[in-house]
Short mmCIF file of C-alpha atoms in Angstrom, two decimals:
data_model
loop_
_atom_site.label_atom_id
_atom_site.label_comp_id
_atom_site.label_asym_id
_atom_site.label_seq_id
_atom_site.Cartn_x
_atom_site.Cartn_y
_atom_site.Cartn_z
CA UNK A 1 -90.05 -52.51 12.94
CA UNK A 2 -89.87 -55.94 10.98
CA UNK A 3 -89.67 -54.91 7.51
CA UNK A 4 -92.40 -57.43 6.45
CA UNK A 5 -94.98 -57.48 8.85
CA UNK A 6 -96.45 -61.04 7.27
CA UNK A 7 -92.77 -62.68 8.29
CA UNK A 8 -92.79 -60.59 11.62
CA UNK A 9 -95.41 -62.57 12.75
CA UNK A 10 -94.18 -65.97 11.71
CA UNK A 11 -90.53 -64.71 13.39
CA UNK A 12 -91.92 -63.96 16.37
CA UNK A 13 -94.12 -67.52 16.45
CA UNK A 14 -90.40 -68.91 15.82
CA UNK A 15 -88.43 -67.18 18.17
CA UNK A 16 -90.23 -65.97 20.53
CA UNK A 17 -87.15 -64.60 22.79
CA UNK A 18 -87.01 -61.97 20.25
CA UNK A 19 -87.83 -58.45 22.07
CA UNK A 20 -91.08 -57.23 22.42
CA UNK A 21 -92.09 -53.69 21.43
CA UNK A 22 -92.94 -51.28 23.75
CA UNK A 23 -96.03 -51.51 26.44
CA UNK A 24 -96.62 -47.95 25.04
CA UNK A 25 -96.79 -48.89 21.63
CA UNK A 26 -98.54 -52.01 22.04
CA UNK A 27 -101.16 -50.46 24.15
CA UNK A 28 -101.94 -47.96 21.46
CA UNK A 29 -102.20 -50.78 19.19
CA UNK A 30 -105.09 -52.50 21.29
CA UNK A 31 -106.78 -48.98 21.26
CA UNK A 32 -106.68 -48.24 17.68
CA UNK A 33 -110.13 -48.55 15.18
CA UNK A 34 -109.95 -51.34 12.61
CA UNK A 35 -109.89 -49.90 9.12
CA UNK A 36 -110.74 -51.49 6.19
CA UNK A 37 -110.22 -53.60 3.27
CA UNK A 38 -107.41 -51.87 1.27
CA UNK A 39 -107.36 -51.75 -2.53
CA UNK A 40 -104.82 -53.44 -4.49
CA UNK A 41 -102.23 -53.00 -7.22
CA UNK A 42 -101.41 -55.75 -8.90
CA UNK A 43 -98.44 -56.19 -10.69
CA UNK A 44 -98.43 -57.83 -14.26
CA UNK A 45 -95.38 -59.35 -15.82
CA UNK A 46 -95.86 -60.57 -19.54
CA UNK A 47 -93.38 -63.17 -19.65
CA UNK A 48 -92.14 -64.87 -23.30
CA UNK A 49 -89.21 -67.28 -24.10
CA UNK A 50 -86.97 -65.03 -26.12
CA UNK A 51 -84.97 -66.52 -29.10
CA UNK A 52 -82.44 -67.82 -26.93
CA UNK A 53 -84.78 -69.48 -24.96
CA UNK A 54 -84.50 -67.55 -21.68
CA UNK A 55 -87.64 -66.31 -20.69
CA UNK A 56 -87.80 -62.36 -19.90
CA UNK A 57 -90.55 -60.32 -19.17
CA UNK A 58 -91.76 -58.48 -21.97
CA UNK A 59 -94.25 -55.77 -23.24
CA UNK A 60 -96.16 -55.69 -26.58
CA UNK A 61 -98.68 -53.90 -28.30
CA UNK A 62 -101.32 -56.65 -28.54
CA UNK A 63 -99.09 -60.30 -29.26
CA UNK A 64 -96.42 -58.11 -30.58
CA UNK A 65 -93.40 -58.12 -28.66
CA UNK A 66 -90.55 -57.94 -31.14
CA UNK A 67 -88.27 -54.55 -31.53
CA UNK A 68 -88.87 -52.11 -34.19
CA UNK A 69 -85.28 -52.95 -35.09
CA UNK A 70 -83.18 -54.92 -37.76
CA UNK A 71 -82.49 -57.60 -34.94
CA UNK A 72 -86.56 -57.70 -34.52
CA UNK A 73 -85.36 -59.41 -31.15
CA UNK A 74 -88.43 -60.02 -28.43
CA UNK A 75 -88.88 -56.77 -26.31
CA UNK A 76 -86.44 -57.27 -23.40
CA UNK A 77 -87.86 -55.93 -20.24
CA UNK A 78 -85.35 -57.90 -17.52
CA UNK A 79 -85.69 -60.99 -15.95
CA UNK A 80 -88.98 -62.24 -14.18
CA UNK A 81 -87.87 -62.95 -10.31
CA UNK A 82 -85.15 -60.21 -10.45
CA UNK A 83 -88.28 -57.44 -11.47
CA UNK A 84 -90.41 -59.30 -9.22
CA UNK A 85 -88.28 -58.98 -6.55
CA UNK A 86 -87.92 -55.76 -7.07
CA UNK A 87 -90.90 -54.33 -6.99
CA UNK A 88 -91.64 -56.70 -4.17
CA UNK A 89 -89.46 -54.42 -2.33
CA UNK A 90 -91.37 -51.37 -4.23
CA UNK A 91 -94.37 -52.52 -2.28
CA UNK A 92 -96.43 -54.01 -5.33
CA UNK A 93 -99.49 -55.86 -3.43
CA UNK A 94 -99.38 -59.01 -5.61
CA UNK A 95 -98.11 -60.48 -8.86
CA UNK A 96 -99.68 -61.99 -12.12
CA UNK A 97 -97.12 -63.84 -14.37
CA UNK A 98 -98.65 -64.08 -18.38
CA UNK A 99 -97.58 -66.16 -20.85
CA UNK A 100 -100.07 -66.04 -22.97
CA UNK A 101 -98.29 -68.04 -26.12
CA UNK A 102 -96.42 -70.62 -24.20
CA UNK A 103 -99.48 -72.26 -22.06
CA UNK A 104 -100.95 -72.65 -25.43
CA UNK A 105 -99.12 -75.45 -26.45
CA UNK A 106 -98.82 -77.41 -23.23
CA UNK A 107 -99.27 -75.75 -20.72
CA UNK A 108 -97.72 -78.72 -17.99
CA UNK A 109 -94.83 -78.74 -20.04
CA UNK A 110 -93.49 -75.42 -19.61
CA UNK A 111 -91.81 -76.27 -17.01
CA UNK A 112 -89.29 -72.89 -17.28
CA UNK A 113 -92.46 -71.07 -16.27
CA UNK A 114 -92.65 -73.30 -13.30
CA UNK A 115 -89.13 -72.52 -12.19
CA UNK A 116 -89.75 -68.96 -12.49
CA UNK A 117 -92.90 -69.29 -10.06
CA UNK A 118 -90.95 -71.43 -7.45
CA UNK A 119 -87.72 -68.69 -7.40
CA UNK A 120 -89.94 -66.10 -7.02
CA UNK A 121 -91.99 -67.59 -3.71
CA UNK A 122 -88.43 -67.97 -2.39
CA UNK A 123 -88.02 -64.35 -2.22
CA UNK A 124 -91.72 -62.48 -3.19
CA UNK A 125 -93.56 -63.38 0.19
CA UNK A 126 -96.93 -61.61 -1.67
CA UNK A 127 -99.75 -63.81 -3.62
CA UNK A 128 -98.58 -64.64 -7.36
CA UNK A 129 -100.88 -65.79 -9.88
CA UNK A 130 -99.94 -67.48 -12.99
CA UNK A 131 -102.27 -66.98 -16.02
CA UNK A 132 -102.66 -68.50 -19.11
CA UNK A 133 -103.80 -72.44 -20.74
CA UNK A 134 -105.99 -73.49 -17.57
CA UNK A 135 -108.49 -74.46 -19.86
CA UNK A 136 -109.27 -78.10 -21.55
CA UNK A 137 -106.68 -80.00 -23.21
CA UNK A 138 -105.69 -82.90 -25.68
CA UNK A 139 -102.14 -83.92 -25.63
CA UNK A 140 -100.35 -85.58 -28.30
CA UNK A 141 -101.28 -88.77 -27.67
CA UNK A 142 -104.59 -87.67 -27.98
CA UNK A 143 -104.99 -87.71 -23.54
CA UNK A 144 -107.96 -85.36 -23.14
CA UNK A 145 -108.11 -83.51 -20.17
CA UNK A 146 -110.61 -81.43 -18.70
CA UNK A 147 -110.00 -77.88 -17.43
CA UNK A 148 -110.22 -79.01 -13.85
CA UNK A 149 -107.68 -82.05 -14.55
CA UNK A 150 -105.09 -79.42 -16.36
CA UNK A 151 -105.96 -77.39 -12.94
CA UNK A 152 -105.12 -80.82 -10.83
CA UNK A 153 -102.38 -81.49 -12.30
CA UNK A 154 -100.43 -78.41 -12.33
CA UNK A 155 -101.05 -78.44 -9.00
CA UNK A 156 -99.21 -81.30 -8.38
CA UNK A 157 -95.98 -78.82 -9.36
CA UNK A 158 -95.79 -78.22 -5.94
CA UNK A 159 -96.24 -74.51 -7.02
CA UNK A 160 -96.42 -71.97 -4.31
CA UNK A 161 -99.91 -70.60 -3.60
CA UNK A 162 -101.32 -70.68 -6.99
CA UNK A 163 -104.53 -72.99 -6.69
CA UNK A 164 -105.92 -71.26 -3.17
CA UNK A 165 -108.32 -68.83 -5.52
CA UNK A 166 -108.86 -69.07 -9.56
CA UNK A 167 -109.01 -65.65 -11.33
CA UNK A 168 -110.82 -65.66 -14.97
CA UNK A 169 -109.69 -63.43 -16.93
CA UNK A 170 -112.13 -61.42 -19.76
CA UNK A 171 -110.71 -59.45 -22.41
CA UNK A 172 -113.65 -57.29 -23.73
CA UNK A 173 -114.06 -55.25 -26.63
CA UNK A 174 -116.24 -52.54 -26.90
CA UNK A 175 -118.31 -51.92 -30.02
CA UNK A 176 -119.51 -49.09 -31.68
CA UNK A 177 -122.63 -49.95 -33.93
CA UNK A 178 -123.81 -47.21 -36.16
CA UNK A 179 -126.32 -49.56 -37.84
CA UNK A 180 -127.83 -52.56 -36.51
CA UNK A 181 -127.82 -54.10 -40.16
CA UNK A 182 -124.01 -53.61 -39.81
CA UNK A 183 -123.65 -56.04 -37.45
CA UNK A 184 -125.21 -58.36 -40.22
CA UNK A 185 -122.15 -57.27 -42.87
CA UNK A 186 -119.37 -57.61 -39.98
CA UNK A 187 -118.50 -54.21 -40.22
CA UNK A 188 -118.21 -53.62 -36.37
CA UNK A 189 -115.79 -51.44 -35.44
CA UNK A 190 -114.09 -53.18 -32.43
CA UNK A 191 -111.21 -50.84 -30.23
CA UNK A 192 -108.03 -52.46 -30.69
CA UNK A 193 -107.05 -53.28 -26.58
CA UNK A 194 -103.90 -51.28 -25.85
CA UNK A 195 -105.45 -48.30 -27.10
CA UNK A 196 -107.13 -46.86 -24.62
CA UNK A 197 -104.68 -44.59 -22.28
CA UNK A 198 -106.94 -45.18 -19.15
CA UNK A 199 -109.06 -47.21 -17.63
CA UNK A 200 -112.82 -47.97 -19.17
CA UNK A 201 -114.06 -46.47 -15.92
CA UNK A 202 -117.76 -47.37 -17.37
CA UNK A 203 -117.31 -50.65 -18.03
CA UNK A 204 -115.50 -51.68 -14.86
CA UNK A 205 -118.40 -49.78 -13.11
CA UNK A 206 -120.66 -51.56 -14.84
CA UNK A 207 -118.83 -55.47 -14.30
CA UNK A 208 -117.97 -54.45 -10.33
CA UNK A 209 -121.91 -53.51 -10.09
CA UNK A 210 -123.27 -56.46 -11.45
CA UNK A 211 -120.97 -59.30 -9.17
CA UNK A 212 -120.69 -60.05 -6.02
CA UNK A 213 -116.68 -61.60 -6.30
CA UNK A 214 -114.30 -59.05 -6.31
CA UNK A 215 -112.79 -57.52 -9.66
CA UNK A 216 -109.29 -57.03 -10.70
CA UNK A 217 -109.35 -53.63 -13.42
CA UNK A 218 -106.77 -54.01 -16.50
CA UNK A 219 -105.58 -51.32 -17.92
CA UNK A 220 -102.77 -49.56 -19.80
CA UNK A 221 -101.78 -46.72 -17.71
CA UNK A 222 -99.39 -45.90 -15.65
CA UNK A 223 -100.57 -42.74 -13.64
CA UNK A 224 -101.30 -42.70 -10.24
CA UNK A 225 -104.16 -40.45 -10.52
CA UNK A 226 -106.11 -42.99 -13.34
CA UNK A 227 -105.48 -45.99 -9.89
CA UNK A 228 -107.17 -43.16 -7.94
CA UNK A 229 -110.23 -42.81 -10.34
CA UNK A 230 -111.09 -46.39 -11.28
CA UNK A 231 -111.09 -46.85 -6.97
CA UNK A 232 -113.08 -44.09 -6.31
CA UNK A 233 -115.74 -44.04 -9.28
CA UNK A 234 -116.06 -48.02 -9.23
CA UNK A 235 -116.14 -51.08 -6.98
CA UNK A 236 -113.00 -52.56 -8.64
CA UNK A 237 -111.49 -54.42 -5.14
CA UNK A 238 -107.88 -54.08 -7.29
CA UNK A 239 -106.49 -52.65 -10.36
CA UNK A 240 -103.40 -54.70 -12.47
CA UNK A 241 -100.86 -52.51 -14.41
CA UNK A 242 -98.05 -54.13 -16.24
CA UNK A 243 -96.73 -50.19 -17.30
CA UNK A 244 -96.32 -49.63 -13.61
CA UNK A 245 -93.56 -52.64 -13.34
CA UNK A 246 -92.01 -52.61 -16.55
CA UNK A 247 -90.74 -49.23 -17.21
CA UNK A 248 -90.58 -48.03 -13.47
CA UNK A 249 -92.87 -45.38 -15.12
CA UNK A 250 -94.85 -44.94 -11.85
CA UNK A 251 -93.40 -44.96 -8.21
CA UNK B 1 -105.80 -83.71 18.76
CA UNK B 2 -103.30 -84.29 15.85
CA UNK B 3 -105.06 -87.43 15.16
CA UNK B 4 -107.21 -85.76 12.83
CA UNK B 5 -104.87 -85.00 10.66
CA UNK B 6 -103.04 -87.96 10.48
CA UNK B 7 -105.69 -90.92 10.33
CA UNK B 8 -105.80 -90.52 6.44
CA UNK B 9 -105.59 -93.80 4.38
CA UNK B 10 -102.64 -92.13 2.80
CA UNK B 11 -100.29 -89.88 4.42
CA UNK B 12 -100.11 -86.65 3.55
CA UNK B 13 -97.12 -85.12 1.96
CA UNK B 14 -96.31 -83.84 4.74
CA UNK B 15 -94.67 -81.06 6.78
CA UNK B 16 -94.28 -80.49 10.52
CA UNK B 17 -91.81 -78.53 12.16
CA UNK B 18 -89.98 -79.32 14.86
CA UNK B 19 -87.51 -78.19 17.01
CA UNK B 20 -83.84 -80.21 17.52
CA UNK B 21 -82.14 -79.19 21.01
CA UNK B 22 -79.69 -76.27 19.98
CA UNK B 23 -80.53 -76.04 16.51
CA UNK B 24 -83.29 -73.42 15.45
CA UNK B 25 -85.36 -76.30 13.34
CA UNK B 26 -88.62 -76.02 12.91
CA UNK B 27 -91.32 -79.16 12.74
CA UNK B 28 -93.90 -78.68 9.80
CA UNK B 29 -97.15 -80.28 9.62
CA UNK B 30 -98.46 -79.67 5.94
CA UNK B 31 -101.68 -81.52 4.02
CA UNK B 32 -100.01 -81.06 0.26
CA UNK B 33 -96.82 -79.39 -1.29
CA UNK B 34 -98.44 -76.74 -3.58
CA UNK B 35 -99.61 -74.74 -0.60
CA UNK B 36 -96.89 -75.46 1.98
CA UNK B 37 -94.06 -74.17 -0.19
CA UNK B 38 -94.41 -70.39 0.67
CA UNK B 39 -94.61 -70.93 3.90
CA UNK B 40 -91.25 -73.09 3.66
CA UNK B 41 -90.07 -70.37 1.44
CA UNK B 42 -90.55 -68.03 4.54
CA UNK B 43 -89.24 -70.37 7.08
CA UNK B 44 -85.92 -70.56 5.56
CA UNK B 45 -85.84 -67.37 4.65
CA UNK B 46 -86.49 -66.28 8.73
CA UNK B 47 -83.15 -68.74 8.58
CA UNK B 48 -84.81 -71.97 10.39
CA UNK B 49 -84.47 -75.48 9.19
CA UNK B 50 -87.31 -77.40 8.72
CA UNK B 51 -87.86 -80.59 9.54
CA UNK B 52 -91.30 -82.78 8.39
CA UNK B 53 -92.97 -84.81 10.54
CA UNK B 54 -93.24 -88.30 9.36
CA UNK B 55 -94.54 -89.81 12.76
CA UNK B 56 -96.66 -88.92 15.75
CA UNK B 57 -93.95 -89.09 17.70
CA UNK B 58 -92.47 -86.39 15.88
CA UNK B 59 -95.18 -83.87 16.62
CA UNK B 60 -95.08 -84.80 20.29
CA UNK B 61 -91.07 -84.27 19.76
CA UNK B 62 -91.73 -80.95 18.23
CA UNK B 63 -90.31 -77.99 20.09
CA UNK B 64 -92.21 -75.48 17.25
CA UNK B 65 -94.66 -76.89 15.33
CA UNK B 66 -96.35 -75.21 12.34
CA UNK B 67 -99.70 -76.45 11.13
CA UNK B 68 -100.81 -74.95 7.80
CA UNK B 69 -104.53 -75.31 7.10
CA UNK B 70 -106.45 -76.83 4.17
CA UNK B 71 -108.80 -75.74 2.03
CA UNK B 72 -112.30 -76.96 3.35
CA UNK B 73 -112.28 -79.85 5.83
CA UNK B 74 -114.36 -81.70 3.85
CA UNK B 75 -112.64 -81.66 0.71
CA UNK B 76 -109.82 -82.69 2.17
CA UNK B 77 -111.10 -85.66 4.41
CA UNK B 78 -113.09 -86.36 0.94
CA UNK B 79 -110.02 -86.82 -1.06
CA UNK B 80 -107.55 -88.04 1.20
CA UNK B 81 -110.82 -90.76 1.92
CA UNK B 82 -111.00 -91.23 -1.77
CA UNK B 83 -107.83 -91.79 -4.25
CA UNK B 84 -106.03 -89.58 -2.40
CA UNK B 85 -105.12 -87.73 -5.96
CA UNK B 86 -104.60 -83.97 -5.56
CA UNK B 87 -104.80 -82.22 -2.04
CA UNK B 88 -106.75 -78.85 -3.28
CA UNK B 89 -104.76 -77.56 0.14
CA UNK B 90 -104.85 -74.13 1.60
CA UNK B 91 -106.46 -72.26 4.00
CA UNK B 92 -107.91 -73.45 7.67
CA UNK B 93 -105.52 -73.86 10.44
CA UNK B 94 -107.22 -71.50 12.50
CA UNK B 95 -110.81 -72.98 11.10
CA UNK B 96 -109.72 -76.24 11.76
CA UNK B 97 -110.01 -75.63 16.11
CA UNK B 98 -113.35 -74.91 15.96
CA UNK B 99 -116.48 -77.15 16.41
CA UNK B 100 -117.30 -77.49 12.83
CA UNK B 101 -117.44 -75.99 9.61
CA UNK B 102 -120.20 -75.43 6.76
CA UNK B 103 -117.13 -75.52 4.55
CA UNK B 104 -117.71 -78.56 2.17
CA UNK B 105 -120.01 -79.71 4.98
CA UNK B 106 -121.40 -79.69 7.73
CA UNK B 107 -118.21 -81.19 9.17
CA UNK B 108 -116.72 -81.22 12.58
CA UNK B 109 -113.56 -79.83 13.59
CA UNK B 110 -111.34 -80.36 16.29
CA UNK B 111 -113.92 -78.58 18.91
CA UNK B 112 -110.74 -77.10 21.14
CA UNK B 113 -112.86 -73.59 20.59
CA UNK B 114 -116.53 -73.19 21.14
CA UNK B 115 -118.00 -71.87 17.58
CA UNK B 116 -119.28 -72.86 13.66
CA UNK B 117 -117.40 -71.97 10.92
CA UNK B 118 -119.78 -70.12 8.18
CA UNK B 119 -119.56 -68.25 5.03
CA UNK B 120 -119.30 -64.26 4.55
CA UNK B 121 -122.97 -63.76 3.47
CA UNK B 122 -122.30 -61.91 -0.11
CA UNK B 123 -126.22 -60.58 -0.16
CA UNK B 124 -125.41 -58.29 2.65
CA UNK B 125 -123.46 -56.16 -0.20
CA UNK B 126 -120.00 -57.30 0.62
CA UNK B 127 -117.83 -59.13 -1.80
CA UNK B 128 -116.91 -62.65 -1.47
CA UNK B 129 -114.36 -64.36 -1.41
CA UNK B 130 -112.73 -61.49 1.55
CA UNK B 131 -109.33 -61.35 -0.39
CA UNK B 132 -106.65 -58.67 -0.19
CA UNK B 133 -105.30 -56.42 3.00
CA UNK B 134 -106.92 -55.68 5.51
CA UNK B 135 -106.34 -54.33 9.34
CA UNK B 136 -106.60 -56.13 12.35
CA UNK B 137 -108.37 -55.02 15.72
CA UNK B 138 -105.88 -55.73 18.14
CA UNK B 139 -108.17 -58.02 21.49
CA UNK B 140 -105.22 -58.93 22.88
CA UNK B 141 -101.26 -58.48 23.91
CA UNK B 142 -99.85 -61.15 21.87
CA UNK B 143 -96.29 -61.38 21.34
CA UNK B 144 -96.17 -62.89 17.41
CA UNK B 145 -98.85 -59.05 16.29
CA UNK B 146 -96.25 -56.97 18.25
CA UNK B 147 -94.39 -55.63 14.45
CA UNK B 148 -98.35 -55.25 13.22
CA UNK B 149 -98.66 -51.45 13.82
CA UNK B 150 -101.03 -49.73 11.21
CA UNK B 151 -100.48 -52.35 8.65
CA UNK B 152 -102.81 -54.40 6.91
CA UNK B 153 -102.39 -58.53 6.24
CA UNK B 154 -103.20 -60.64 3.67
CA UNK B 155 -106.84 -62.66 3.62
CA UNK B 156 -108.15 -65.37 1.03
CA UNK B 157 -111.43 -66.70 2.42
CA UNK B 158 -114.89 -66.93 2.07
CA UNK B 159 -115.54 -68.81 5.60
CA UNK B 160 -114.97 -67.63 8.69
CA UNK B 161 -115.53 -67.77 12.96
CA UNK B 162 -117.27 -65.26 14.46
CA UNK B 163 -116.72 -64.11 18.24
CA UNK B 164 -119.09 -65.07 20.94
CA UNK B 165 -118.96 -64.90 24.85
CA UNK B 166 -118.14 -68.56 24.81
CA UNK B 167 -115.20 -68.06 22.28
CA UNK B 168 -113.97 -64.37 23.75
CA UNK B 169 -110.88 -65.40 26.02
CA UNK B 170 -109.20 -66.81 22.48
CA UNK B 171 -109.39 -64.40 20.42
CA UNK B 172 -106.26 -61.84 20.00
CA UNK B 173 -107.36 -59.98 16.79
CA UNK B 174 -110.37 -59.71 14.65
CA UNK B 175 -110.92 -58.27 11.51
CA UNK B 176 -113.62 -56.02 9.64
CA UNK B 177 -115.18 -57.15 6.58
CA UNK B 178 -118.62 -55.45 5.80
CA UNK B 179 -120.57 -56.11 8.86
CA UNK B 180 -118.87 -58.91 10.33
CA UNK B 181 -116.20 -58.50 12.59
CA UNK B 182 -114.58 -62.11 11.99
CA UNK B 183 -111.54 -63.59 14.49
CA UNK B 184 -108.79 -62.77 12.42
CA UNK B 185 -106.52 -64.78 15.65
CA UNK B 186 -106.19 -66.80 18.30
CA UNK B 187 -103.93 -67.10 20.93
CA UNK B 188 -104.22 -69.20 24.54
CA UNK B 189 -101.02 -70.66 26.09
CA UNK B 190 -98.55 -71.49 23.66
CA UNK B 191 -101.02 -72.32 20.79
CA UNK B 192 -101.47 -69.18 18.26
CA UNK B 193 -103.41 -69.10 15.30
CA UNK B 194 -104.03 -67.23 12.28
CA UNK B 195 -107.01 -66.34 9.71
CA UNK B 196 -104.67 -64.41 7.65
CA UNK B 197 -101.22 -65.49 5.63
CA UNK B 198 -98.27 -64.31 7.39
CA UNK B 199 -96.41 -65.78 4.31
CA UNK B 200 -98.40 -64.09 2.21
CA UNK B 201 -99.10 -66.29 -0.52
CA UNK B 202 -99.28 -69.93 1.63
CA UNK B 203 -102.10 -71.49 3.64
CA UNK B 204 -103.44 -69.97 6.71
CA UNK B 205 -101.20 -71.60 9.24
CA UNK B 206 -101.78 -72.69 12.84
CA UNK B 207 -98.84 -72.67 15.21
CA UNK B 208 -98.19 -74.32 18.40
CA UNK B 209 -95.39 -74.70 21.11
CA UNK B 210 -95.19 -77.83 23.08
CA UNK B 211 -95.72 -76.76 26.93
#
């Protein structure tokens, strides 16, 4: 058995003097019952230039990713295509790579990020996704670019895969009103993201409900059994952990 | 039946694959960079060379030839029509041999197999675009699905080609997705094709062997 049955198929398009598998076994093949649409675990690395300038994958409580220590050196989590490759090999079903503070500047100039993305399709042979400043743009000679010309043109970075589906991301806060006048005062009390241990099982019911595209549920957890609720109590099509990858903390 | 793709105003950045005597090379015929690079990624990594096709004459050369699809026929006969700026590549090889498309169209295809390409219909409760793994229903003994077993392959699309009794005799796999039981495959003579990404994260890609 080829370990990657994707390649497998290309190898055998390739070479096709390469042995076929039993009559048996391919018989038994013809007869089996399709199944269906699998659901997904996506794998998210937070990537951020460190203060050396190498970029390493990372994990913060909201945008803080510094150490608790004298150093106060950016949380070091390993490098982006070796973990990617890794878990590759783990079986994670597809990647997301974040950098959330360095597409905010210029997002076509960070061009490490782009060398990151093109190592990895070299070796990761699942979808990657690259988030973060697809969005409208002025550059410093005052260029203005709409999002879909930002989207053009990094496409033109001969980056592997990227542009074949666009993924928008919504980071949603839930609020707890006691008053309605308090709303008026700005005395909401919003929940801090990274505090919740689990998925919002109600509100990814309620998103997956209400569209028809399929939806990606973020959470912070890293137990198998909270992948196995937000499957079987909502319509999520995938779920995307970054605990999962980082710390190994799940198998 | 390459024509197609080549009569462009521009040519394409291109890739074609083919194949050099002794020498495992393969001839690749790609639409844009972006979308081609995994499945170059994968080519090298099976340990083939690739070589592009810059000519006709190197597709008629071509010992292997690998033909990754586009994103929407239309689009892409649109731009390469137009300034020829960004090829929004990915996904149709398979698409591509059918009659025509609703993708970006109407638009015709290549006709070599008798059927219209149309969308998953997403008010029938199922969720579209069709992306993520999913398991093939084996039609047919076809060498290149012989590793498939119980696994599942990759899918990004919201079009697709639907058996019929005129289409039947090319079809090696097909694949649930609500309803619909779409071709996920093709395979007649040397010419295979596929709906899904063996590379995982590149276009769909067609394949064919010179007879």
């Amino acid at each position: 058995m080829f370990p990657n049955v994707g390649l497998s198929v290309l190898r055998r398009f390739l070479n096709p003097k390469s042995g076929r598998t039993q009559l048996h076994a391919r018989q038994k093949l013809v007869q089996r019952n399709a199944s269906k649409l699998a659901k997904r675990v996506s794998v998210c690395l937070d990537v951020r230039t460190n203060d050396k300038g190498d970029l390493v994958v990372t994990k913060g409580d909201q945008y803080d990713v510094r150490e608790r220590t004298n150093a106060n050196e950016v949380r070091n989590l390993g490098k982006p295509v070796d973990l990617a490759r890794q878990y590759y090999k783990d079986g994670a079903d597809e990647f997301s790579f974040l950098n959330n503070t360095a597409f905010r500047e210029f997002p076509l100039g960070d061009q490490p990020m782009l060398q990151v993305l093109r190592y990895a399709s070299g070796n990761v042979f699942v979808p990657l996704t690259v988030g973060g400043g697809i969005r409208d743009f002025t550059d410093g000679n005052g260029r203005f670019m709409a999002i879909c010309e930002n989207w053009e043109e990094q496409s033109r970075t001969d980056l592997p895969s990227l542009w074949k589906s666009v993924v928008v991301s919504i980071d949603p806060r839930r609020v707890y009103v006691k008053d309605l006048k308090a709303v008026e005062f700005k005395t909401v009390k919003v929940r801090k993201p990274g505090q919740g241990k689990v998925f919002d099982i109600d509100l990814i019911k309620l998103i997956s409900d209400a569209v028809s595209i399929p939806v990606i549920a973020s959470g912070v957890t890293g137990a198998v059994e909270h992948f196995t609720e937000v499957f079987r109590e909502t319509n999520a099509s995938a779920a995307l952990t970054a605990r999962i990858s980082d710390r190994k903390e799940v198998n | 039946m390459w024509d197609f793709a080549m009569n462009h105003n521009k040519p394409p950045r291109s890739a074609s694959v083919f194949l050099d005597g002794s020498t495992q090379v393969v001839t690749l015929r790609g639409y844009c960079g972006g979308n081609v690079r995994s499945l170059r990624n994968a080519i090298k990594y099976l340990g083939f060379d690739i070589k592009d096709v810059q000519t006709p004459e190197d597709i008629l050369k071509a010992k292997r030839l690998v033909f990754p699809g586009v994103h929407g026929v239309g689009a892409k006969q649109e731009r390469y029509g137009g300034n020829g700026s960004a090829e929004w590549l990915i996904c149709l090889g398979l698409q591509l041999l059918f009659e025509s498309s609703e993708e970006n169209g109407p638009v015709k295809g290549l006709g070599l197999i008798p059927g219209v390409v149309r969308p998953f219909d997403s008010s029938k409760g199922i969720r579209v675009p069709h992306i993520g793994w999913n398991a093939l229903g084996i039609a047919k003994d076809t060498q290149i699905l012989d590793d498939i077993g119980k696994s599942h392959v990759y899918f990004v699309h919201s079009y697709r080609a639907m058996p019929s009794d005129e289409n039947r005799e090319w079809i090696s796999s097909t694949c649930k997705y609500g309803d619909d039981n779409f071709i996920a495959s093709i395979q007649r003579g040397n010419v295979h094709a596929v709906q899904f990404h063996p590379e995982k994260s590149g276009g769909i890609v067609t394949f064919s062997q010179p007879i």
